[in-house]
Amino acid sequence: ATHEATYLAYRDRLQGLIAAALAEAGRIAGRAELRRLSIACNAVIDGLWLEAGVLPEAFTTGEIEAIGLVSVGALLGLDLAEDRA
């Protein structure tokens, strides 16, 4: 029950952030698309978090974050890494 509550709260928060990012880029997404994107982005973030937690020495400083920005950006069709170069 705790996992469900925290997952849904995080997914909803992420969905709002995605909606804002897309709107800033001039794109409006429907509720179903935002839900799908938030689930997909959360899966990418979770996977990277797990890998970095289990094998932290396998990654260079900032590598996981950079991969996350590029990967989530690809899902959203946005260049999230643009300002981090």
mmCIF file of N, CA, C and O in Angstrom:
data_model
loop_
_atom_site.group_PDB
_atom_site.id
_atom_site.type_symbol
_atom_site.label_atom_id
_atom_site.label_comp_id
_atom_site.label_asym_id
_atom_site.label_seq_id
_atom_site.Cartn_x
_atom_site.Cartn_y
_atom_site.Cartn_z
ATOM 1 N N ALA A 1 0.827 -1.194 0.000
ATOM 2 C CA ALA A 1 0.000 0.000 0.000
ATOM 3 C C ALA A 1 0.875 1.263 0.000
ATOM 4 O O ALA A 1 0.557 2.238 -0.681
ATOM 5 N N THR A 2 1.982 1.217 0.764
ATOM 6 C CA THR A 2 2.886 2.370 0.818
ATOM 7 C C THR A 2 3.538 2.595 -0.540
ATOM 8 O O THR A 2 3.623 3.734 -1.022
ATOM 9 N N HIS A 3 3.993 1.514 -1.160
ATOM 10 C CA HIS A 3 4.609 1.651 -2.485
ATOM 11 C C HIS A 3 3.614 2.221 -3.484
ATOM 12 O O HIS A 3 3.950 3.116 -4.257
ATOM 13 N N GLU A 4 2.400 1.710 -3.473
ATOM 14 C CA GLU A 4 1.382 2.198 -4.398
ATOM 15 C C GLU A 4 1.139 3.691 -4.206
ATOM 16 O O GLU A 4 1.100 4.451 -5.181
ATOM 17 N N ALA A 5 1.003 4.109 -2.963
ATOM 18 C CA ALA A 5 0.734 5.523 -2.691
ATOM 19 C C ALA A 5 1.886 6.416 -3.132
ATOM 20 O O ALA A 5 1.669 7.451 -3.773
ATOM 21 N N THR A 6 3.118 6.020 -2.819
ATOM 22 C CA THR A 6 4.259 6.858 -3.197
ATOM 23 C C THR A 6 4.499 6.823 -4.702
ATOM 24 O O THR A 6 4.846 7.846 -5.292
ATOM 25 N N TYR A 7 4.300 5.660 -5.325
ATOM 26 C CA TYR A 7 4.459 5.568 -6.782
ATOM 27 C C TYR A 7 3.459 6.471 -7.486
ATOM 28 O O TYR A 7 3.826 7.233 -8.387
ATOM 29 N N LEU A 8 2.205 6.379 -7.084
ATOM 30 C CA LEU A 8 1.174 7.180 -7.751
ATOM 31 C C LEU A 8 1.396 8.674 -7.529
ATOM 32 O O LEU A 8 1.211 9.471 -8.448
ATOM 33 N N ALA A 9 1.825 9.047 -6.326
ATOM 34 C CA ALA A 9 2.101 10.465 -6.056
ATOM 35 C C ALA A 9 3.261 10.954 -6.922
ATOM 36 O O ALA A 9 3.195 12.045 -7.501
ATOM 37 N N TYR A 10 4.320 10.145 -7.018
ATOM 38 C CA TYR A 10 5.470 10.529 -7.839
ATOM 39 C C TYR A 10 5.082 10.575 -9.315
ATOM 40 O O TYR A 10 5.443 11.514 -10.027
ATOM 41 N N ARG A 11 4.343 9.573 -9.771
ATOM 42 C CA ARG A 11 3.920 9.549 -11.173
ATOM 43 C C ARG A 11 3.071 10.771 -11.505
ATOM 44 O O ARG A 11 3.245 11.402 -12.555
ATOM 45 N N ASP A 12 2.178 11.138 -10.600
ATOM 46 C CA ASP A 12 1.344 12.322 -10.831
ATOM 47 C C ASP A 12 2.183 13.592 -10.873
ATOM 48 O O ASP A 12 1.957 14.474 -11.709
ATOM 49 N N ARG A 13 3.169 13.690 -9.981
ATOM 50 C CA ARG A 13 4.069 14.859 -9.967
ATOM 51 C C ARG A 13 4.876 14.914 -11.258
ATOM 52 O O ARG A 13 5.013 15.966 -11.879
ATOM 53 N N LEU A 14 5.393 13.772 -11.666
ATOM 54 C CA LEU A 14 6.166 13.695 -12.907
ATOM 55 C C LEU A 14 5.290 14.057 -14.107
ATOM 56 O O LEU A 14 5.722 14.769 -15.015
ATOM 57 N N GLN A 15 4.056 13.597 -14.095
ATOM 58 C CA GLN A 15 3.122 13.913 -15.180
ATOM 59 C C GLN A 15 2.914 15.423 -15.294
ATOM 60 O O GLN A 15 2.902 15.967 -16.400
ATOM 61 N N GLY A 16 2.802 16.096 -14.174
ATOM 62 C CA GLY A 16 2.656 17.556 -14.193
ATOM 63 C C GLY A 16 3.892 18.256 -14.734
ATOM 64 O O GLY A 16 3.787 19.220 -15.498
ATOM 65 N N LEU A 17 5.064 17.751 -14.351
ATOM 66 C CA LEU A 17 6.313 18.335 -14.858
ATOM 67 C C LEU A 17 6.453 18.116 -16.363
ATOM 68 O O LEU A 17 6.909 19.005 -17.090
ATOM 69 N N ILE A 18 6.066 16.945 -16.824
ATOM 70 C CA ILE A 18 6.122 16.648 -18.261
ATOM 71 C C ILE A 18 5.158 17.557 -19.010
ATOM 72 O O ILE A 18 5.511 18.121 -20.057
ATOM 73 N N ALA A 19 3.957 17.716 -18.496
ATOM 74 C CA ALA A 19 2.980 18.604 -19.141
ATOM 75 C C ALA A 19 3.535 20.019 -19.248
ATOM 76 O O ALA A 19 3.408 20.664 -20.293
ATOM 77 N N ALA A 20 4.176 20.493 -18.188
ATOM 78 C CA ALA A 20 4.750 21.840 -18.200
ATOM 79 C C ALA A 20 5.889 21.953 -19.206
ATOM 80 O O ALA A 20 5.989 22.952 -19.937
ATOM 81 N N ALA A 21 6.753 20.954 -19.265
ATOM 82 C CA ALA A 21 7.881 20.976 -20.201
ATOM 83 C C ALA A 21 7.385 20.958 -21.639
ATOM 84 O O ALA A 21 7.897 21.694 -22.490
ATOM 85 N N LEU A 22 6.397 20.121 -21.909
ATOM 86 C CA LEU A 22 5.849 20.067 -23.268
ATOM 87 C C LEU A 22 5.160 21.380 -23.631
ATOM 88 O O LEU A 22 5.320 21.887 -24.744
ATOM 89 N N ALA A 23 4.410 21.942 -22.696
ATOM 90 C CA ALA A 23 3.731 23.225 -22.946
ATOM 91 C C ALA A 23 4.737 24.330 -23.224
ATOM 92 O O ALA A 23 4.529 25.162 -24.119
ATOM 93 N N GLU A 24 5.843 24.321 -22.484
ATOM 94 C CA GLU A 24 6.895 25.320 -22.714
ATOM 95 C C GLU A 24 7.470 25.194 -24.124
ATOM 96 O O GLU A 24 7.885 26.184 -24.722
ATOM 97 N N ALA A 25 7.467 23.967 -24.643
ATOM 98 C CA ALA A 25 7.962 23.725 -25.997
ATOM 99 C C ALA A 25 6.865 23.907 -27.046
ATOM 100 O O ALA A 25 7.080 23.635 -28.226
ATOM 101 N N GLY A 26 5.671 24.343 -26.600
ATOM 102 C CA GLY A 26 4.581 24.589 -27.537
ATOM 103 C C GLY A 26 3.781 23.359 -27.898
ATOM 104 O O GLY A 26 3.068 23.345 -28.898
ATOM 105 N N ARG A 27 3.882 22.308 -27.088
ATOM 106 C CA ARG A 27 3.149 21.070 -27.350
ATOM 107 C C ARG A 27 2.185 20.789 -26.206
ATOM 108 O O ARG A 27 2.544 20.869 -25.050
ATOM 109 N N ILE A 28 0.977 20.463 -26.564
ATOM 110 C CA ILE A 28 -0.035 20.103 -25.574
ATOM 111 C C ILE A 28 -0.312 18.610 -25.731
ATOM 112 O O ILE A 28 -0.586 18.130 -26.831
ATOM 113 N N ALA A 29 -0.218 17.881 -24.633
ATOM 114 C CA ALA A 29 -0.455 16.445 -24.655
ATOM 115 C C ALA A 29 -1.729 16.137 -23.879
ATOM 116 O O ALA A 29 -2.027 16.796 -22.877
ATOM 117 N N GLY A 30 -2.439 15.139 -24.351
ATOM 118 C CA GLY A 30 -3.654 14.708 -23.662
ATOM 119 C C GLY A 30 -3.329 13.900 -22.416
ATOM 120 O O GLY A 30 -2.192 13.491 -22.189
ATOM 121 N N ARG A 31 -4.344 13.690 -21.619
ATOM 122 C CA ARG A 31 -4.189 12.972 -20.350
ATOM 123 C C ARG A 31 -3.584 11.584 -20.535
ATOM 124 O O ARG A 31 -2.695 11.184 -19.784
ATOM 125 N N ALA A 32 -4.054 10.826 -21.531
ATOM 126 C CA ALA A 32 -3.553 9.467 -21.754
ATOM 127 C C ALA A 32 -2.071 9.489 -22.160
ATOM 128 O O ALA A 32 -1.281 8.664 -21.695
ATOM 129 N N GLU A 33 -1.700 10.442 -23.023
ATOM 130 C CA GLU A 33 -0.299 10.539 -23.437
ATOM 131 C C GLU A 33 0.591 10.940 -22.265
ATOM 132 O O GLU A 33 1.684 10.387 -22.084
ATOM 133 N N LEU A 34 0.137 11.880 -21.461
ATOM 134 C CA LEU A 34 0.917 12.295 -20.296
ATOM 135 C C LEU A 34 1.097 11.146 -19.313
ATOM 136 O O LEU A 34 2.181 10.968 -18.743
ATOM 137 N N ARG A 35 0.064 10.355 -19.130
ATOM 138 C CA ARG A 35 0.160 9.187 -18.247
ATOM 139 C C ARG A 35 1.202 8.220 -18.785
ATOM 140 O O ARG A 35 2.073 7.745 -18.056
ATOM 141 N N ARG A 36 1.115 7.902 -20.072
ATOM 142 C CA ARG A 36 2.053 6.979 -20.700
ATOM 143 C C ARG A 36 3.483 7.495 -20.595
ATOM 144 O O ARG A 36 4.401 6.746 -20.242
ATOM 145 N N LEU A 37 3.681 8.768 -20.865
ATOM 146 C CA LEU A 37 5.021 9.349 -20.791
ATOM 147 C C LEU A 37 5.563 9.346 -19.368
ATOM 148 O O LEU A 37 6.748 9.079 -19.151
ATOM 149 N N SER A 38 4.710 9.624 -18.390
ATOM 150 C CA SER A 38 5.184 9.632 -17.009
ATOM 151 C C SER A 38 5.566 8.227 -16.552
ATOM 152 O O SER A 38 6.555 8.054 -15.835
ATOM 153 N N ILE A 39 4.839 7.213 -16.983
ATOM 154 C CA ILE A 39 5.183 5.827 -16.646
ATOM 155 C C ILE A 39 6.511 5.457 -17.299
ATOM 156 O O ILE A 39 7.394 4.871 -16.653
ATOM 157 N N ALA A 40 6.684 5.795 -18.564
ATOM 158 C CA ALA A 40 7.921 5.463 -19.287
ATOM 159 C C ALA A 40 9.124 6.204 -18.688
ATOM 160 O O ALA A 40 10.184 5.600 -18.479
ATOM 161 N N CYS A 41 8.964 7.482 -18.415
ATOM 162 C CA CYS A 41 10.078 8.256 -17.842
ATOM 163 C C CYS A 41 10.436 7.743 -16.448
ATOM 164 O O CYS A 41 11.620 7.638 -16.108
ATOM 165 N N ASN A 42 9.434 7.408 -15.662
ATOM 166 C CA ASN A 42 9.689 6.858 -14.338
ATOM 167 C C ASN A 42 10.457 5.541 -14.435
ATOM 168 O O ASN A 42 11.372 5.295 -13.639
ATOM 169 N N ALA A 43 10.122 4.719 -15.409
ATOM 170 C CA ALA A 43 10.829 3.445 -15.584
ATOM 171 C C ALA A 43 12.303 3.670 -15.912
ATOM 172 O O ALA A 43 13.180 2.978 -15.382
ATOM 173 N N VAL A 44 12.588 4.640 -16.764
ATOM 174 C CA VAL A 44 13.978 4.967 -17.100
ATOM 175 C C VAL A 44 14.712 5.458 -15.856
ATOM 176 O O VAL A 44 15.825 5.008 -15.550
ATOM 177 N N ILE A 45 14.100 6.371 -15.139
ATOM 178 C CA ILE A 45 14.724 6.925 -13.932
ATOM 179 C C ILE A 45 14.962 5.824 -12.901
ATOM 180 O O ILE A 45 16.047 5.735 -12.308
ATOM 181 N N ASP A 46 13.973 4.968 -12.692
ATOM 182 C CA ASP A 46 14.122 3.860 -11.740
ATOM 183 C C ASP A 46 15.261 2.927 -12.139
ATOM 184 O O ASP A 46 16.059 2.515 -11.296
ATOM 185 N N GLY A 47 15.326 2.583 -13.410
ATOM 186 C CA GLY A 47 16.372 1.683 -13.879
ATOM 187 C C GLY A 47 17.760 2.265 -13.680
ATOM 188 O O GLY A 47 18.680 1.567 -13.213
ATOM 189 N N LEU A 48 17.928 3.515 -13.996
ATOM 190 C CA LEU A 48 19.225 4.166 -13.803
ATOM 191 C C LEU A 48 19.575 4.269 -12.322
ATOM 192 O O LEU A 48 20.724 4.061 -11.926
ATOM 193 N N TRP A 49 18.585 4.573 -11.501
ATOM 194 C CA TRP A 49 18.803 4.661 -10.056
ATOM 195 C C TRP A 49 19.253 3.311 -9.501
ATOM 196 O O TRP A 49 20.194 3.233 -8.699
ATOM 197 N N LEU A 50 18.596 2.238 -9.945
ATOM 198 C CA LEU A 50 18.984 0.901 -9.483
ATOM 199 C C LEU A 50 20.412 0.562 -9.888
ATOM 200 O O LEU A 50 21.209 0.081 -9.075
ATOM 201 N N GLU A 51 20.739 0.786 -11.145
ATOM 202 C CA GLU A 51 22.084 0.473 -11.624
ATOM 203 C C GLU A 51 23.144 1.281 -10.886
ATOM 204 O O GLU A 51 24.178 0.754 -10.485
ATOM 205 N N ALA A 52 22.903 2.553 -10.713
ATOM 206 C CA ALA A 52 23.870 3.414 -10.024
ATOM 207 C C ALA A 52 24.004 3.026 -8.558
ATOM 208 O O ALA A 52 25.090 3.142 -7.981
ATOM 209 N N GLY A 53 22.920 2.556 -7.966
ATOM 210 C CA GLY A 53 22.971 2.147 -6.570
ATOM 211 C C GLY A 53 23.697 0.831 -6.364
ATOM 212 O O GLY A 53 24.410 0.646 -5.380
ATOM 213 N N VAL A 54 23.558 -0.076 -7.297
ATOM 214 C CA VAL A 54 24.175 -1.400 -7.173
ATOM 215 C C VAL A 54 25.646 -1.371 -7.603
ATOM 216 O O VAL A 54 26.481 -2.038 -6.999
ATOM 217 N N LEU A 55 25.950 -0.606 -8.629
ATOM 218 C CA LEU A 55 27.321 -0.549 -9.158
ATOM 219 C C LEU A 55 27.794 0.896 -9.303
ATOM 220 O O LEU A 55 28.119 1.343 -10.410
ATOM 221 N N PRO A 56 27.869 1.645 -8.239
ATOM 222 C CA PRO A 56 28.226 3.059 -8.359
ATOM 223 C C PRO A 56 29.601 3.290 -8.985
ATOM 224 O O PRO A 56 29.808 4.284 -9.681
ATOM 225 N N GLU A 57 30.520 2.370 -8.775
ATOM 226 C CA GLU A 57 31.873 2.534 -9.329
ATOM 227 C C GLU A 57 31.939 2.281 -10.835
ATOM 228 O O GLU A 57 32.950 2.575 -11.465
ATOM 229 N N ALA A 58 30.855 1.781 -11.396
ATOM 230 C CA ALA A 58 30.841 1.481 -12.832
ATOM 231 C C ALA A 58 30.554 2.718 -13.686
ATOM 232 O O ALA A 58 30.641 2.639 -14.915
ATOM 233 N N PHE A 59 30.233 3.828 -13.051
ATOM 234 C CA PHE A 59 29.835 5.025 -13.790
ATOM 235 C C PHE A 59 30.703 6.214 -13.401
ATOM 236 O O PHE A 59 31.087 6.369 -12.247
ATOM 237 N N THR A 60 30.996 7.052 -14.369
ATOM 238 C CA THR A 60 31.769 8.259 -14.096
ATOM 239 C C THR A 60 30.854 9.310 -13.468
ATOM 240 O O THR A 60 29.625 9.215 -13.546
ATOM 241 N N THR A 61 31.441 10.305 -12.870
ATOM 242 C CA THR A 61 30.676 11.382 -12.250
ATOM 243 C C THR A 61 29.779 12.052 -13.298
ATOM 244 O O THR A 61 30.253 12.457 -14.356
ATOM 245 N N GLY A 62 28.507 12.120 -12.998
ATOM 246 C CA GLY A 62 27.545 12.762 -13.892
ATOM 247 C C GLY A 62 27.037 11.892 -15.025
ATOM 248 O O GLY A 62 26.136 12.304 -15.758
ATOM 249 N N GLU A 63 27.590 10.696 -15.182
ATOM 250 C CA GLU A 63 27.198 9.845 -16.318
ATOM 251 C C GLU A 63 25.734 9.413 -16.236
ATOM 252 O O GLU A 63 25.007 9.478 -17.234
ATOM 253 N N ILE A 64 25.297 8.966 -15.072
ATOM 254 C CA ILE A 64 23.909 8.522 -14.916
ATOM 255 C C ILE A 64 22.948 9.675 -15.185
ATOM 256 O O ILE A 64 21.939 9.512 -15.883
ATOM 257 N N GLU A 65 23.260 10.843 -14.659
ATOM 258 C CA GLU A 65 22.404 12.013 -14.881
ATOM 259 C C GLU A 65 22.328 12.363 -16.365
ATOM 260 O O GLU A 65 21.251 12.665 -16.880
ATOM 261 N N ALA A 66 23.473 12.332 -17.049
ATOM 262 C CA ALA A 66 23.505 12.655 -18.477
ATOM 263 C C ALA A 66 22.690 11.642 -19.278
ATOM 264 O O ALA A 66 21.929 12.016 -20.180
ATOM 265 N N ILE A 67 22.843 10.369 -18.948
ATOM 266 C CA ILE A 67 22.069 9.324 -19.635
ATOM 267 C C ILE A 67 20.583 9.540 -19.382
ATOM 268 O O ILE A 67 19.760 9.409 -20.302
ATOM 269 N N GLY A 68 20.232 9.877 -18.152
ATOM 270 C CA GLY A 68 18.835 10.122 -17.818
ATOM 271 C C GLY A 68 18.241 11.270 -18.612
ATOM 272 O O GLY A 68 17.134 11.166 -19.146
ATOM 273 N N LEU A 69 18.974 12.362 -18.704
ATOM 274 C CA LEU A 69 18.477 13.520 -19.459
ATOM 275 C C LEU A 69 18.291 13.204 -20.939
ATOM 276 O O LEU A 69 17.279 13.576 -21.541
ATOM 277 N N VAL A 70 19.251 12.511 -21.528
ATOM 278 C CA VAL A 70 19.150 12.159 -22.946
ATOM 279 C C VAL A 70 17.995 11.171 -23.170
ATOM 280 O O VAL A 70 17.212 11.318 -24.106
ATOM 281 N N SER A 71 17.894 10.180 -22.291
ATOM 282 C CA SER A 71 16.864 9.146 -22.456
ATOM 283 C C SER A 71 15.457 9.689 -22.248
ATOM 284 O O SER A 71 14.558 9.439 -23.067
ATOM 285 N N VAL A 72 15.256 10.426 -21.172
ATOM 286 C CA VAL A 72 13.938 11.008 -20.922
ATOM 287 C C VAL A 72 13.619 12.046 -21.997
ATOM 288 O O VAL A 72 12.489 12.119 -22.494
ATOM 289 N N GLY A 73 14.618 12.803 -22.400
ATOM 290 C CA GLY A 73 14.417 13.761 -23.488
ATOM 291 C C GLY A 73 13.976 13.087 -24.774
ATOM 292 O O GLY A 73 13.102 13.596 -25.484
ATOM 293 N N ALA A 74 14.560 11.932 -25.073
ATOM 294 C CA ALA A 74 14.166 11.195 -26.279
ATOM 295 C C ALA A 74 12.712 10.742 -26.191
ATOM 296 O O ALA A 74 11.965 10.832 -27.172
ATOM 297 N N LEU A 75 12.302 10.283 -25.019
ATOM 298 C CA LEU A 75 10.905 9.872 -24.848
ATOM 299 C C LEU A 75 9.952 11.046 -25.049
ATOM 300 O O LEU A 75 8.869 10.883 -25.605
ATOM 301 N N LEU A 76 10.371 12.216 -24.596
ATOM 302 C CA LEU A 76 9.510 13.403 -24.676
ATOM 303 C C LEU A 76 9.670 14.181 -25.976
ATOM 304 O O LEU A 76 8.884 15.088 -26.258
ATOM 305 N N GLY A 77 10.699 13.870 -26.740
ATOM 306 C CA GLY A 77 10.964 14.634 -27.951
ATOM 307 C C GLY A 77 11.519 16.012 -27.630
ATOM 308 O O GLY A 77 11.289 16.966 -28.378
ATOM 309 N N LEU A 78 12.255 16.119 -26.508
ATOM 310 C CA LEU A 78 12.844 17.382 -26.076
ATOM 311 C C LEU A 78 14.337 17.193 -25.838
ATOM 312 O O LEU A 78 14.772 16.115 -25.466
ATOM 313 N N ASP A 79 15.098 18.250 -26.004
ATOM 314 C CA ASP A 79 16.529 18.202 -25.710
ATOM 315 C C ASP A 79 16.733 18.706 -24.291
ATOM 316 O O ASP A 79 16.949 19.888 -24.068
ATOM 317 N N LEU A 80 16.669 17.801 -23.327
ATOM 318 C CA LEU A 80 16.805 18.190 -21.920
ATOM 319 C C LEU A 80 18.265 18.426 -21.529
ATOM 320 O O LEU A 80 18.518 19.077 -20.532
ATOM 321 N N ALA A 81 19.188 17.887 -22.287
ATOM 322 C CA ALA A 81 20.612 18.025 -21.975
ATOM 323 C C ALA A 81 21.187 19.298 -22.551
ATOM 324 O O ALA A 81 22.324 19.645 -22.260
ATOM 325 N N GLU A 82 20.435 20.027 -23.340
ATOM 326 C CA GLU A 82 20.898 21.224 -24.049
ATOM 327 C C GLU A 82 21.566 22.233 -23.134
ATOM 328 O O GLU A 82 22.650 22.729 -23.432
ATOM 329 N N ASP A 83 20.970 22.520 -21.986
ATOM 330 C CA ASP A 83 21.511 23.544 -21.089
ATOM 331 C C ASP A 83 22.596 23.013 -20.162
ATOM 332 O O ASP A 83 23.171 23.769 -19.397
ATOM 333 N N ARG A 84 22.895 21.730 -20.203
ATOM 334 C CA ARG A 84 23.858 21.122 -19.293
ATOM 335 C C ARG A 84 25.206 20.888 -19.943
ATOM 336 O O ARG A 84 26.107 20.389 -19.303
ATOM 337 N N ALA A 85 25.354 21.220 -21.196
ATOM 338 C CA ALA A 85 26.609 20.942 -21.903
ATOM 339 C C ALA A 85 27.758 21.738 -21.367
ATOM 340 O O ALA A 85 27.664 22.706 -20.741
#
